[in-house]
Amino acid sequence: MVKGKNTAGLDLPLPTSPVGVTKSELAYQAMRDGIVNGLLQAGDRLPSTRVLSQRWGVGRGTLESVFERLQLEGYITRKVGSGSRVSATIPDRYLKAVSTAQTTVTRHKEPAMVEAAPVSVRKHYQAQVGVPFVARLASPLLISPAEWAAHLQRAMAAMQPEQMCSVEPQGAWVLREQIAKYLRNHRGIDCLADQILITNGIRHSIDLLARCVVKPGDHVCVEDPGYPAVHHIFEQAGANLLYGPIDQDGLNLGGISNEIECRIAYVTPAHQSPLGVIMSATRRMTLLDWAQRNNTWIIEDDYDSEFNYQSAPLPALKSIDTMNRVVYCGSFNQALFSNLRLGYMLAPPALQRKVLDLWHTVGRSVGVSEQLGLAAFMQGPAFLRHLRRSRQEYQTLRDIVLETLRAEAGTLSH
């Protein structure tokens, strides 16, 4: 195959449209899957939007937005005069992997390399409503207590007597159904309600995983810079932290020795915390391939993907996890209000059973009324309407900050 001459994209079929899926999403999935599955390879030139428009019966404007999305995620590059080319490099082992494959590796008692931990500051700053530059606290002004109370009251009125005394071990079924539907439609994750475990937030999910997976002395890879609270959770579990630097493409595993067995890699691929980098497609594939070869679990912290201001929210790393190595963790505490204390976890079956056993032992900490209230909030248009309102508000605030910084930077330069 001659690089630059390939037009394999012409042979990519546009999938049959399920109910509720737009042509834009179908075109995106067809092209992304072609790259992920190796039908389109790094350096291959893609057909023009005009050619694809004629073949697929999709408007050129729609395809332009699809190409822009693929470029933003790092799957393709676009240059005026030379067209669009695949830029994501997919490891051969990833292409050959079976979704249920498990790789056994030898545990090294004496690691060949020990990463020096950067100096960490243990000082904590309390988030406060009305204080600027606090990104981790949802604005309580965007959802009124009366609006939330109405959904909560409706859910409580419909509650069955048996629900007051017992609830499904993984959480209320009606809520898990709504979360699974949301993940399928908005995060690209093919999942069902019985795969979801309700927790009280992402840190709670990670703590459960750490206690199930990490033994004293095990290595855990974290981002540098990263989320200090999560680093502390792993340290409390007895882990030795390996710090993977963040560059323009996300987590760089180049400094992690292959001689070290790493039990967990923790990442924030959709919006790296705190630098805001989006992990490129190549890095995502490299991470999945590395995790498969080293029998490592990946924890994907998807803490604020609802608030991407450049395009539609990027698909989750879990959505391309054909090897079942990713544990997906999400929360409603930032999307709605911080004291809601409701999150969820989507783990591979082998890990889910361990976490559920521990969950039974320590006792569930999420009340059924909050779960049913949130399910009622998600069943109608209220939840998505709230996300749109919040996204607009936060983008306005972000733009004010950026405009002020640009203005002040110009003043200082003079």
GROMACS .gro file of C-alpha atoms in nm:
model
  414
    1MET     CA    1   0.000   0.000   0.000
    2VAL     CA    2   0.135   0.339  -0.096
    3LYS     CA    3   0.089   0.591   0.181
    4GLY     CA    4  -0.103   0.895   0.074
    5LYS     CA    5  -0.275   0.717  -0.215
    6ASN     CA    6  -0.519   0.507  -0.016
    7THR     CA    7  -0.886   0.592  -0.034
    8ALA     CA    8  -1.014   0.305   0.177
    9GLY     CA    9  -1.265   0.539   0.330
   10LEU     CA   10  -1.469   0.500   0.013
   11ASP     CA   11  -1.530   0.138   0.111
   12LEU     CA   12  -1.644   0.215   0.462
   13PRO     CA   13  -2.017   0.148   0.488
   14LEU     CA   14  -2.235   0.395   0.672
   15PRO     CA   15  -2.399   0.188   0.949
   16THR     CA   16  -2.774   0.141   0.956
   17SER     CA   17  -2.931   0.419   1.158
   18PRO     CA   18  -3.078   0.311   1.494
   19VAL     CA   19  -3.361   0.518   1.632
   20GLY     CA   20  -3.240   0.850   1.770
   21VAL     CA   21  -2.886   0.837   1.623
   22THR     CA   22  -2.797   1.124   1.390
   23LYS     CA   23  -2.619   1.092   1.057
   24SER     CA   24  -2.335   1.297   1.203
   25GLU     CA   25  -2.282   1.041   1.479
   26LEU     CA   26  -2.306   0.748   1.235
   27ALA     CA   27  -2.048   0.903   1.002
   28TYR     CA   28  -1.818   0.972   1.296
   29GLN     CA   29  -1.850   0.614   1.422
   30ALA     CA   30  -1.783   0.468   1.075
   31MET     CA   31  -1.461   0.667   1.030
   32ARG     CA   32  -1.338   0.628   1.387
   33ASP     CA   33  -1.404   0.252   1.383
   34GLY     CA   34  -1.224   0.225   1.050
   35ILE     CA   35  -0.915   0.381   1.208
   36VAL     CA   36  -0.939   0.184   1.533
   37ASN     CA   37  -0.988  -0.147   1.347
   38GLY     CA   38  -0.694  -0.084   1.113
   39LEU     CA   39  -0.889  -0.041   0.789
   40LEU     CA   40  -0.747   0.309   0.775
   41GLN     CA   41  -0.385   0.340   0.884
   42ALA     CA   42  -0.156   0.624   0.986
   43GLY     CA   43  -0.066   0.831   0.680
   44ASP     CA   44  -0.362   0.716   0.470
   45ARG     CA   45  -0.534   0.995   0.284
   46LEU     CA   46  -0.907   1.022   0.343
   47PRO     CA   47  -1.168   1.092   0.078
   48SER     CA   48  -1.289   1.450   0.056
   49THR     CA   49  -1.612   1.554   0.221
   50ARG     CA   50  -1.757   1.599  -0.128
   51VAL     CA   51  -1.685   1.236  -0.223
   52LEU     CA   52  -1.816   1.100   0.107
   53SER     CA   53  -2.123   1.320   0.083
   54GLN     CA   54  -2.214   1.163  -0.252
   55ARG     CA   55  -2.142   0.807  -0.132
   56TRP     CA   56  -2.316   0.823   0.206
   57GLY     CA   57  -2.593   1.070   0.130
   58VAL     CA   58  -2.477   1.295   0.413
   59GLY     CA   59  -2.450   1.672   0.381
   60ARG     CA   60  -2.101   1.820   0.338
   61GLY     CA   61  -2.159   2.052   0.632
   62THR     CA   62  -2.232   1.753   0.852
   63LEU     CA   63  -1.917   1.577   0.732
   64GLU     CA   64  -1.708   1.890   0.789
   65SER     CA   65  -1.812   1.884   1.155
   66VAL     CA   66  -1.728   1.512   1.171
   67PHE     CA   67  -1.380   1.574   1.026
   68GLU     CA   68  -1.324   1.860   1.272
   69ARG     CA   69  -1.423   1.631   1.561
   70LEU     CA   70  -1.185   1.358   1.443
   71GLN     CA   71  -0.908   1.616   1.411
   72LEU     CA   72  -0.973   1.749   1.762
   73GLU     CA   73  -0.951   1.397   1.906
   74GLY     CA   74  -0.624   1.329   1.725
   75TYR     CA   75  -0.744   1.067   1.477
   76ILE     CA   76  -0.671   1.276   1.165
   77THR     CA   77  -0.481   1.584   1.050
   78ARG     CA   78  -0.609   1.835   0.795
   79LYS     CA   79  -0.403   2.068   0.577
   80VAL     CA   80  -0.521   2.302   0.306
   81GLY     CA   81  -0.412   2.169  -0.032
   82SER     CA   82  -0.321   1.818   0.085
   83GLY     CA   83  -0.650   1.702   0.232
   84SER     CA   84  -0.708   1.493   0.542
   85ARG     CA   85  -0.490   1.205   0.660
   86VAL     CA   86  -0.505   0.951   0.938
   87SER     CA   87  -0.266   1.050   1.218
   88ALA     CA   88  -0.353   0.798   1.491
   89THR     CA   89  -0.113   0.504   1.520
   90ILE     CA   90  -0.283   0.185   1.639
   91PRO     CA   91  -0.054  -0.081   1.797
   92ASP     CA   92  -0.060  -0.416   1.618
   93ARG     CA   93  -0.133  -0.597   1.943
   94TYR     CA   94  -0.443  -0.384   1.990
   95LEU     CA   95  -0.575  -0.483   1.650
   96LYS     CA   96  -0.524  -0.853   1.728
   97ALA     CA   97  -0.666  -0.840   2.079
   98VAL     CA   98  -0.975  -1.036   2.173
   99SER     CA   99  -1.220  -0.854   2.394
  100THR     CA  100  -1.198  -1.116   2.668
  101ALA     CA  101  -0.823  -1.176   2.644
  102GLN     CA  102  -0.625  -1.166   2.967
  103THR     CA  103  -0.246  -1.149   2.967
  104THR     CA  104  -0.050  -1.307   3.253
  105VAL     CA  105   0.274  -1.136   3.346
  106THR     CA  106   0.549  -1.225   3.589
  107ARG     CA  107   0.550  -1.026   3.911
  108HIS     CA  108   0.888  -0.868   3.974
  109LYS     CA  109   0.974  -0.851   4.343
  110GLU     CA  110   1.260  -0.610   4.279
  111PRO     CA  111   1.165  -0.338   4.028
  112ALA     CA  112   1.438  -0.235   3.790
  113MET     CA  113   1.352   0.129   3.830
  114VAL     CA  114   1.186   0.335   4.097
  115GLU     CA  115   1.037   0.666   3.989
  116ALA     CA  116   1.116   0.960   4.212
  117ALA     CA  117   0.795   1.113   4.338
  118PRO     CA  118   0.757   1.486   4.287
  119VAL     CA  119   0.715   1.704   4.590
  120SER     CA  120   0.346   1.712   4.679
  121VAL     CA  121   0.171   1.979   4.880
  122ARG     CA  122  -0.080   1.841   5.129
  123LYS     CA  123  -0.249   2.173   5.194
  124HIS     CA  124  -0.618   2.162   5.104
  125TYR     CA  125  -0.827   2.460   4.999
  126GLN     CA  126  -1.198   2.453   5.073
  127ALA     CA  127  -1.417   2.530   4.773
  128GLN     CA  128  -1.667   2.807   4.842
  129VAL     CA  129  -1.966   2.933   4.648
  130GLY     CA  130  -1.897   3.273   4.495
  131VAL     CA  131  -1.518   3.245   4.511
  132PRO     CA  132  -1.362   3.274   4.163
  133PHE     CA  133  -1.141   3.013   3.993
  134VAL     CA  134  -1.294   2.713   4.172
  135ALA     CA  135  -1.353   2.467   3.889
  136ARG     CA  136  -1.457   2.169   4.097
  137LEU     CA  137  -1.769   2.321   4.253
  138ALA     CA  138  -2.098   2.326   4.061
  139SER     CA  139  -2.292   2.652   4.075
  140PRO     CA  140  -2.597   2.607   4.301
  141LEU     CA  141  -2.767   2.890   4.115
  142LEU     CA  142  -2.828   2.676   3.806
  143ILE     CA  143  -3.070   2.432   3.967
  144SER     CA  144  -3.330   2.559   4.212
  145PRO     CA  145  -3.411   2.365   4.529
  146ALA     CA  146  -3.778   2.374   4.426
  147GLU     CA  147  -3.702   2.210   4.090
  148TRP     CA  148  -3.501   1.932   4.253
  149ALA     CA  149  -3.759   1.888   4.529
  150ALA     CA  150  -4.038   1.843   4.274
  151HIS     CA  151  -3.860   1.548   4.113
  152LEU     CA  152  -3.768   1.404   4.450
  153GLN     CA  153  -4.128   1.430   4.571
  154ARG     CA  154  -4.259   1.268   4.255
  155ALA     CA  155  -4.017   0.979   4.295
  156MET     CA  156  -4.100   0.931   4.662
  157ALA     CA  157  -4.473   0.930   4.591
  158ALA     CA  158  -4.424   0.648   4.341
  159MET     CA  159  -4.195   0.448   4.571
  160GLN     CA  160  -4.304   0.092   4.647
  161PRO     CA  161  -4.310  -0.015   5.015
  162GLU     CA  162  -4.041  -0.278   4.959
  163GLN     CA  163  -3.807  -0.011   4.821
  164MET     CA  164  -3.808   0.160   5.160
  165CYS     CA  165  -3.649  -0.146   5.321
  166SER     CA  166  -3.432  -0.292   5.048
  167VAL     CA  167  -3.273  -0.190   4.721
  168GLU     CA  168  -3.081  -0.375   4.453
  169PRO     CA  169  -2.721  -0.440   4.566
  170GLN     CA  170  -2.573  -0.232   4.283
  171GLY     CA  171  -2.816   0.056   4.329
  172ALA     CA  172  -3.169   0.138   4.222
  173TRP     CA  173  -3.242  -0.030   3.890
  174VAL     CA  174  -3.434   0.267   3.750
  175LEU     CA  175  -3.133   0.495   3.805
  176ARG     CA  176  -2.888   0.247   3.657
  177GLU     CA  177  -3.111   0.224   3.349
  178GLN     CA  178  -3.100   0.602   3.306
  179ILE     CA  179  -2.722   0.613   3.353
  180ALA     CA  180  -2.666   0.331   3.101
  181LYS     CA  181  -2.888   0.510   2.850
  182TYR     CA  182  -2.697   0.835   2.902
  183LEU     CA  183  -2.359   0.662   2.858
  184ARG     CA  184  -2.475   0.492   2.538
  185ASN     CA  185  -2.616   0.811   2.384
  186HIS     CA  186  -2.365   1.070   2.505
  187ARG     CA  187  -2.038   0.891   2.590
  188GLY     CA  188  -2.035   0.622   2.320
  189ILE     CA  189  -2.019   0.337   2.575
  190ASP     CA  190  -2.212   0.020   2.491
  191CYS     CA  191  -2.337  -0.087   2.834
  192LEU     CA  192  -2.639  -0.216   3.023
  193ALA     CA  193  -2.794  -0.126   3.357
  194ASP     CA  194  -2.671  -0.441   3.531
  195GLN     CA  195  -2.311  -0.337   3.464
  196ILE     CA  196  -2.349  -0.013   3.663
  197LEU     CA  197  -2.263   0.021   4.033
  198ILE     CA  198  -2.391   0.329   4.218
  199THR     CA  199  -2.141   0.503   4.450
  200ASN     CA  200  -2.133   0.843   4.619
  201GLY     CA  201  -1.876   0.992   4.381
  202ILE     CA  202  -1.563   0.928   4.179
  203ARG     CA  203  -1.326   0.932   4.475
  204HIS     CA  204  -1.546   0.675   4.648
  205SER     CA  205  -1.530   0.455   4.336
  206ILE     CA  206  -1.152   0.486   4.322
  207ASP     CA  207  -1.119   0.406   4.693
  208LEU     CA  208  -1.320   0.086   4.644
  209LEU     CA  209  -1.104  -0.010   4.345
  210ALA     CA  210  -0.782   0.064   4.531
  211ARG     CA  211  -0.886  -0.157   4.821
  212CYS     CA  212  -0.984  -0.440   4.586
  213VAL     CA  213  -0.680  -0.430   4.359
  214VAL     CA  214  -0.381  -0.269   4.532
  215LYS     CA  215  -0.162  -0.453   4.781
  216PRO     CA  216   0.110  -0.278   4.985
  217GLY     CA  217   0.411  -0.222   4.762
  218ASP     CA  218   0.220  -0.243   4.432
  219HIS     CA  219   0.285   0.023   4.171
  220VAL     CA  220   0.017   0.261   4.046
  221CYS     CA  221   0.072   0.500   3.754
  222VAL     CA  222  -0.076   0.849   3.797
  223GLU     CA  223  -0.064   1.168   3.595
  224ASP     CA  224   0.197   1.437   3.668
  225PRO     CA  225   0.063   1.693   3.735
  226GLY     CA  226  -0.255   1.526   3.850
  227TYR     CA  227  -0.531   1.508   4.106
  228PRO     CA  228  -0.370   1.506   4.455
  229ALA     CA  229  -0.674   1.357   4.632
  230VAL     CA  230  -0.660   1.046   4.415
  231HIS     CA  231  -0.284   1.016   4.465
  232HIS     CA  232  -0.349   1.020   4.839
  233ILE     CA  233  -0.611   0.742   4.808
  234PHE     CA  234  -0.357   0.516   4.638
  235GLU     CA  235  -0.091   0.603   4.894
  236GLN     CA  236  -0.332   0.513   5.174
  237ALA     CA  237  -0.380   0.174   5.006
  238GLY     CA  238  -0.001   0.118   5.027
  239ALA     CA  239   0.082   0.184   4.662
  240ASN     CA  240   0.409   0.316   4.525
  241LEU     CA  241   0.322   0.591   4.279
  242LEU     CA  242   0.481   0.612   3.934
  243TYR     CA  243   0.442   0.958   3.783
  244GLY     CA  244   0.369   0.975   3.409
  245PRO     CA  245   0.429   1.322   3.265
  246ILE     CA  246   0.159   1.506   3.072
  247ASP     CA  247   0.241   1.663   2.737
  248GLN     CA  248   0.028   1.799   2.452
  249ASP     CA  249  -0.106   1.448   2.376
  250GLY     CA  250  -0.185   1.346   2.732
  251LEU     CA  251  -0.023   1.081   2.951
  252ASN     CA  252   0.327   0.981   2.831
  253LEU     CA  253   0.423   0.628   2.935
  254GLY     CA  254   0.774   0.654   2.793
  255GLY     CA  255   0.934   0.693   3.136
  256ILE     CA  256   0.763   0.390   3.290
  257SER     CA  257   0.996   0.090   3.274
  258ASN     CA  258   0.857  -0.231   3.124
  259GLU     CA  259   1.028  -0.414   3.409
  260ILE     CA  260   0.785  -0.268   3.661
  261GLU     CA  261   0.449  -0.433   3.705
  262CYS     CA  262   0.185  -0.165   3.738
  263ARG     CA  263  -0.146  -0.267   3.890
  264ILE     CA  264  -0.346   0.045   3.798
  265ALA     CA  265  -0.309   0.346   3.568
  266TYR     CA  266  -0.529   0.644   3.659
  267VAL     CA  267  -0.611   0.891   3.379
  268THR     CA  268  -0.841   1.183   3.296
  269PRO     CA  269  -0.838   1.151   2.914
  270ALA     CA  270  -1.133   1.372   2.815
  271HIS     CA  271  -1.006   1.679   3.003
  272GLN     CA  272  -0.681   1.623   3.192
  273SER     CA  273  -0.682   1.760   3.543
  274PRO     CA  274  -0.537   2.018   3.589
  275LEU     CA  275  -0.385   2.103   3.247
  276GLY     CA  276  -0.697   2.050   3.035
  277VAL     CA  277  -0.523   1.839   2.767
  278ILE     CA  278  -0.734   1.598   2.560
  279MET     CA  279  -0.559   1.261   2.528
  280SER     CA  280  -0.488   1.194   2.159
  281ALA     CA  281  -0.618   0.886   1.980
  282THR     CA  282  -0.265   0.746   1.942
  283ARG     CA  283  -0.197   0.780   2.314
  284ARG     CA  284  -0.531   0.618   2.394
  285MET     CA  285  -0.445   0.315   2.182
  286THR     CA  286  -0.095   0.300   2.326
  287LEU     CA  287  -0.235   0.309   2.680
  288LEU     CA  288  -0.485   0.031   2.608
  289ASP     CA  289  -0.218  -0.183   2.444
  290TRP     CA  290   0.024  -0.124   2.733
  291ALA     CA  291  -0.245  -0.215   2.987
  292GLN     CA  292  -0.325  -0.538   2.804
  293ARG     CA  293   0.040  -0.643   2.783
  294ASN     CA  294   0.107  -0.565   3.149
  295ASN     CA  295  -0.223  -0.689   3.296
  296THR     CA  296  -0.293  -0.337   3.423
  297TRP     CA  297  -0.633  -0.191   3.504
  298ILE     CA  298  -0.706   0.159   3.372
  299ILE     CA  299  -0.926   0.389   3.579
  300GLU     CA  300  -1.090   0.651   3.357
  301ASP     CA  301  -1.200   0.950   3.563
  302ASP     CA  302  -1.459   1.123   3.343
  303TYR     CA  303  -1.529   1.404   3.584
  304ASP     CA  304  -1.653   1.683   3.355
  305SER     CA  305  -1.688   1.563   2.996
  306GLU     CA  306  -2.029   1.734   2.983
  307PHE     CA  307  -1.847   2.068   2.974
  308ASN     CA  308  -1.642   2.053   2.656
  309TYR     CA  309  -1.671   2.389   2.482
  310GLN     CA  310  -1.496   2.314   2.153
  311SER     CA  311  -1.734   2.049   2.018
  312ALA     CA  312  -1.966   1.776   2.133
  313PRO     CA  313  -1.831   1.589   2.437
  314LEU     CA  314  -1.551   1.357   2.330
  315PRO     CA  315  -1.618   0.981   2.342
  316ALA     CA  316  -1.489   0.803   2.648
  317LEU     CA  317  -1.176   0.588   2.651
  318LYS     CA  318  -1.407   0.307   2.764
  319SER     CA  319  -1.594   0.332   2.433
  320ILE     CA  320  -1.294   0.187   2.244
  321ASP     CA  321  -1.187  -0.057   2.515
  322THR     CA  322  -1.211  -0.385   2.321
  323MET     CA  323  -0.985  -0.559   2.575
  324ASN     CA  324  -1.197  -0.485   2.884
  325ARG     CA  325  -0.918  -0.314   3.077
  326VAL     CA  326  -1.093   0.017   3.158
  327VAL     CA  327  -1.295   0.098   3.470
  328TYR     CA  328  -1.512   0.399   3.391
  329CYS     CA  329  -1.599   0.633   3.679
  330GLY     CA  330  -1.846   0.920   3.662
  331SER     CA  331  -2.038   1.149   3.894
  332PHE     CA  332  -2.330   1.392   3.910
  333ASN     CA  333  -2.174   1.602   4.184
  334GLN     CA  334  -2.028   1.854   3.940
  335ALA     CA  335  -2.305   1.838   3.682
  336LEU     CA  336  -2.581   1.905   3.938
  337PHE     CA  337  -2.470   2.006   4.289
  338SER     CA  338  -2.178   1.900   4.503
  339ASN     CA  339  -2.371   1.767   4.803
  340LEU     CA  340  -2.578   1.531   4.590
  341ARG     CA  341  -2.305   1.267   4.648
  342LEU     CA  342  -2.406   1.036   4.366
  343GLY     CA  343  -2.162   0.868   4.129
  344TYR     CA  344  -2.128   0.545   3.940
  345MET     CA  345  -1.876   0.290   3.822
  346LEU     CA  346  -1.867   0.068   3.513
  347ALA     CA  347  -1.612  -0.209   3.568
  348PRO     CA  348  -1.515  -0.527   3.380
  349PRO     CA  349  -1.693  -0.833   3.527
  350ALA     CA  350  -1.387  -0.969   3.710
  351LEU     CA  351  -1.344  -0.643   3.898
  352GLN     CA  352  -1.712  -0.573   3.943
  353ARG     CA  353  -1.761  -0.888   4.149
  354LYS     CA  354  -1.475  -0.794   4.383
  355VAL     CA  355  -1.600  -0.440   4.427
  356LEU     CA  356  -1.956  -0.556   4.491
  357ASP     CA  357  -1.836  -0.800   4.759
  358LEU     CA  358  -1.651  -0.517   4.932
  359TRP     CA  359  -1.952  -0.289   4.886
  360HIS     CA  360  -2.165  -0.542   5.074
  361THR     CA  361  -1.909  -0.567   5.353
  362VAL     CA  362  -1.866  -0.196   5.423
  363GLY     CA  363  -2.231  -0.108   5.360
  364ARG     CA  364  -2.387   0.105   5.088
  365SER     CA  365  -2.380   0.478   5.156
  366VAL     CA  366  -2.622   0.617   4.895
  367GLY     CA  367  -2.984   0.659   5.005
  368VAL     CA  368  -3.262   0.518   4.789
  369SER     CA  369  -3.459   0.846   4.788
  370GLU     CA  370  -3.169   1.037   4.626
  371GLN     CA  371  -3.129   0.761   4.368
  372LEU     CA  372  -3.498   0.760   4.276
  373GLY     CA  373  -3.507   1.140   4.268
  374LEU     CA  374  -3.215   1.155   4.027
  375ALA     CA  375  -3.371   0.884   3.810
  376ALA     CA  376  -3.688   1.093   3.786
  377PHE     CA  377  -3.478   1.399   3.698
  378MET     CA  378  -3.306   1.208   3.416
  379GLN     CA  379  -3.619   1.043   3.273
  380GLY     CA  380  -3.762   1.366   3.132
  381PRO     CA  381  -3.598   1.663   2.958
  382ALA     CA  382  -3.489   1.830   3.284
  383PHE     CA  383  -3.144   1.675   3.307
  384LEU     CA  384  -3.028   1.748   2.952
  385ARG     CA  385  -3.184   2.095   2.972
  386HIS     CA  386  -2.986   2.158   3.291
  387LEU     CA  387  -2.662   2.045   3.123
  388ARG     CA  388  -2.720   2.282   2.830
  389ARG     CA  389  -2.791   2.571   3.067
  390SER     CA  390  -2.485   2.493   3.277
  391ARG     CA  391  -2.259   2.456   2.974
  392GLN     CA  392  -2.364   2.797   2.843
  393GLU     CA  393  -2.313   2.961   3.181
  394TYR     CA  394  -1.971   2.807   3.242
  395GLN     CA  395  -1.856   2.885   2.890
  396THR     CA  396  -1.955   3.249   2.938
  397LEU     CA  397  -1.752   3.266   3.259
  398ARG     CA  398  -1.457   3.091   3.096
  399ASP     CA  399  -1.461   3.332   2.800
  400ILE     CA  400  -1.459   3.631   3.039
  401VAL     CA  401  -1.151   3.492   3.214
  402LEU     CA  402  -0.970   3.426   2.884
  403GLU     CA  403  -1.057   3.767   2.745
  404THR     CA  404  -0.935   3.936   3.063
  405LEU     CA  405  -0.610   3.739   3.060
  406ARG     CA  406  -0.547   3.830   2.695
  407ALA     CA  407  -0.614   4.196   2.767
  408GLU     CA  408  -0.393   4.201   3.075
  409ALA     CA  409  -0.115   4.011   2.897
  410GLY     CA  410  -0.119   4.274   2.624
  411THR     CA  411  -0.097   4.551   2.882
  412LEU     CA  412   0.197   4.386   3.056
  413SER     CA  413   0.384   4.336   2.728
  414HIS     CA  414   0.386   4.714   2.681
   0.00000   0.00000   0.00000
